[in-house]
Amino acid sequence: MAQRVPTADTGAKKTSRVRVAVRLRPYMEKEDDKAEGPCVRGLDSQNLEIINWRNATETVKYHFDAFHDEQTTQQGVFLASVKPILPHILTGQNASVLAYGPTGAGKTHTMLGSREQPGVIPRAVKEVFNLVRTQEEAQDGWGCSLTMSYLEIYNEKVLDLLSPSTQDLPIREDKDRNILIPGLTQTPLASFADFDQHFVPASLNRTTASTKLNQRSSRSHAILLIKVVRTQRAAPHRQKTGKLYLVDLAGSEDNRRTGNQGLRLKESGAINLSLFTLSKVVDSLNGGTGGRVPYRDSKLTRLLQDSLGGSSHSVMITNIAPEYSYYFDTFSALNFAAKSKLIVNKPFVRETLTVPVPQVKRPREEAEGDQLRKK
Ligand code: ADP
Ligand code: MG
């Protein structure tokens, strides 16, 4: 029988919630050496289930603001989870999109994507330019300028990816409670081509460095900031600044198998204090604790303080992988992200799975067949 497991209370509160979406990436054979098949599957646009390892006759069902299944395209994720929040940054409000989840589950694919399948970052920047153009055409007496900054938080150090020689930068708060980083490069952007020209080399630098520096990319947070400043053309030249943060977070596996409490969690928190604090901040914003939101406990949350919760618009896309080798990381990512979960007394029936692997599988089977024939 079904048993309710209470998680975050979603009742009324002062600050805005962080919307939580989950994206399941396609099953990849190479990630599953035991050929066990997937252990997670989607149910509908808000729910998924994962097999309960304690009891294989049960599944655990989770509910989210949005669930994107393994067939959801990059455009599908963008339209449902990101595009709706972008108009706010032209009205002087802030927004943030964070990709969360274990290494290998699809954070970079979701945020950056590839030339063939561009992700949230290029799509969002294009859309911001579209929105700005529409505003300018409306000739409402306001001008608009865009800048980009790109930084990384690694070991609680803030590093400027557009000016790699700089050291750990300070995070400050002005009298209006805006968070800023004095000394951070702000590159003016006149067009999307401009953005591409500055962003692509910087992100490639980071990727190459990461393989040399012991998987740095899985331990650091890559943060792109797009700032939109609207200025009244006539006196008194009022200004409205809106910020959009697009963040590819460090791998959440640092917090795995801790049971969510006690000494082990402290240890893993120390491995990535920012990620650990982020989970406390999101919990707190989404009604878990109700008390002080611990923004100041880490660099990442301090930086995002004016763009996460409060009057800002935030979405966290939790990326998960379907293979059993990710089981515990998936479980802990889901427990962090879920609004509620339900243990359902029903075996996980693999036969009913519709996993789009045949196209992927066939070439390898054929290749293996060829090898066998050659022998
Ligand atoms: P992470 O950044 O979380 O470590 P990646 O984005 O690098 O994970 O994804 C791991 C691998 O899975 C990459 O080869 C990526 O191209 C692939 N992948 C991730 N998500 C998807 C998806 N939705 N569709 C197709 N391939 C994906
Ligand atoms: Mg990545």
XYZ file of N, CA and C in Angstrom, residues 19 21 23 66 68 73-89 95-99 110-111 119-128 131 244-247 313-317:
147
model
N 11.887 26.799 -8.577
C 11.186 25.742 -9.314
C 12.141 24.584 -9.555
N 12.948 21.241 -11.728
C 12.662 20.362 -12.849
C 13.674 19.223 -12.806
N 15.547 16.300 -15.305
C 15.745 15.804 -16.663
C 16.477 14.467 -16.591
N 8.403 19.953 -12.825
C 8.405 19.470 -14.211
C 9.334 18.276 -14.314
N 11.317 16.151 -17.336
C 11.659 16.044 -18.759
C 12.233 14.653 -19.000
N 13.768 17.165 -26.041
C 14.841 17.826 -26.789
C 15.379 19.019 -25.995
N 16.495 19.544 -26.469
C 17.076 20.735 -25.859
C 16.064 21.881 -25.917
N 15.398 21.996 -27.064
C 14.394 23.045 -27.227
C 13.224 22.836 -26.261
N 12.851 21.567 -26.051
C 11.756 21.245 -25.134
C 12.076 21.695 -23.712
N 13.294 21.423 -23.256
C 13.709 21.825 -21.907
C 13.704 23.349 -21.814
N 14.255 23.985 -22.835
C 14.331 25.455 -22.827
C 12.935 26.084 -22.767
N 12.046 25.611 -23.629
C 10.704 26.214 -23.692
C 9.945 26.039 -22.378
N 10.051 24.853 -21.797
C 9.250 24.582 -20.605
C 9.853 25.189 -19.337
N 11.163 25.139 -19.205
C 11.748 25.486 -17.904
C 12.510 26.805 -17.856
N 12.909 27.346 -18.994
C 13.783 28.526 -18.960
C 13.155 29.760 -19.604
N 12.619 29.592 -20.798
C 12.101 30.751 -21.536
C 11.119 31.610 -20.728
N 10.188 30.970 -19.980
C 9.195 31.787 -19.260
C 9.790 32.764 -18.241
N 10.978 32.501 -17.719
C 11.501 33.413 -16.694
C 12.298 34.573 -17.290
N 12.654 34.488 -18.574
C 13.565 35.492 -19.139
C 13.001 36.909 -19.229
N 11.711 37.108 -19.546
C 11.209 38.491 -19.649
C 11.427 39.303 -18.368
N 11.490 38.652 -17.223
C 11.665 39.380 -15.960
C 12.959 40.177 -15.904
N 13.989 39.695 -16.568
C 15.266 40.419 -16.428
C 15.239 41.761 -17.168
N 17.216 36.532 -12.291
C 16.801 35.155 -12.550
C 18.021 34.248 -12.524
N 17.788 32.985 -12.219
C 18.900 32.040 -12.274
C 18.417 30.667 -12.723
N 19.282 30.016 -13.493
C 19.023 28.653 -13.947
C 20.234 27.829 -13.528
N 19.998 26.781 -12.737
C 21.106 25.986 -12.221
C 20.946 24.547 -12.683
N 22.027 23.960 -13.198
C 21.984 22.529 -13.519
C 22.667 21.770 -12.400
N 22.851 19.853 -20.862
C 21.672 20.700 -20.677
C 22.027 22.183 -20.801
N 23.092 22.626 -20.151
C 23.402 24.053 -20.130
C 24.096 24.521 -21.406
N 22.390 24.013 -25.971
C 21.657 23.886 -24.720
C 21.034 25.194 -24.262
N 20.765 25.261 -22.963
C 20.065 26.395 -22.362
C 20.839 27.706 -22.561
N 22.156 27.680 -22.403
C 22.933 28.926 -22.464
C 22.778 29.646 -23.806
N 23.146 29.016 -24.930
C 22.980 29.752 -26.190
C 21.526 30.126 -26.486
N 20.602 29.253 -26.118
C 19.186 29.564 -26.397
C 18.705 30.745 -25.562
N 19.130 30.779 -24.294
C 18.691 31.870 -23.414
C 19.299 33.193 -23.876
N 20.566 33.174 -24.237
C 21.211 34.425 -24.666
C 20.533 34.938 -25.939
N 20.244 34.042 -26.866
C 19.528 34.448 -28.098
C 18.192 35.076 -27.755
N 17.478 34.422 -26.843
C 16.152 34.916 -26.472
C 16.240 36.283 -25.792
N 17.262 36.499 -24.960
C 17.423 37.804 -24.323
C 17.628 38.869 -25.407
N 14.291 39.620 -26.911
C 13.455 40.437 -26.027
C 13.907 41.890 -26.056
N 20.866 37.688 -15.124
C 20.532 36.286 -15.400
C 21.775 35.444 -15.146
N 21.679 34.529 -14.198
C 22.782 33.599 -13.933
C 22.457 32.245 -14.558
N 23.418 31.719 -15.328
C 23.270 30.398 -15.933
C 24.424 29.537 -15.410
N 24.089 28.537 -14.603
C 25.121 27.871 -13.806
C 25.181 26.362 -14.067
N 13.609 34.897 -9.957
C 12.953 33.768 -10.616
C 13.999 32.698 -10.857
N 13.846 31.570 -10.199
C 14.904 30.572 -10.267
C 14.352 29.208 -10.639
N 15.160 28.497 -11.419
C 14.810 27.112 -11.720
C 16.062 26.261 -11.573
N 15.898 25.130 -10.934
C 16.996 24.187 -10.823
C 16.639 22.969 -11.660
N 17.492 22.677 -12.633
C 17.243 21.496 -13.457
C 18.125 20.386 -12.905
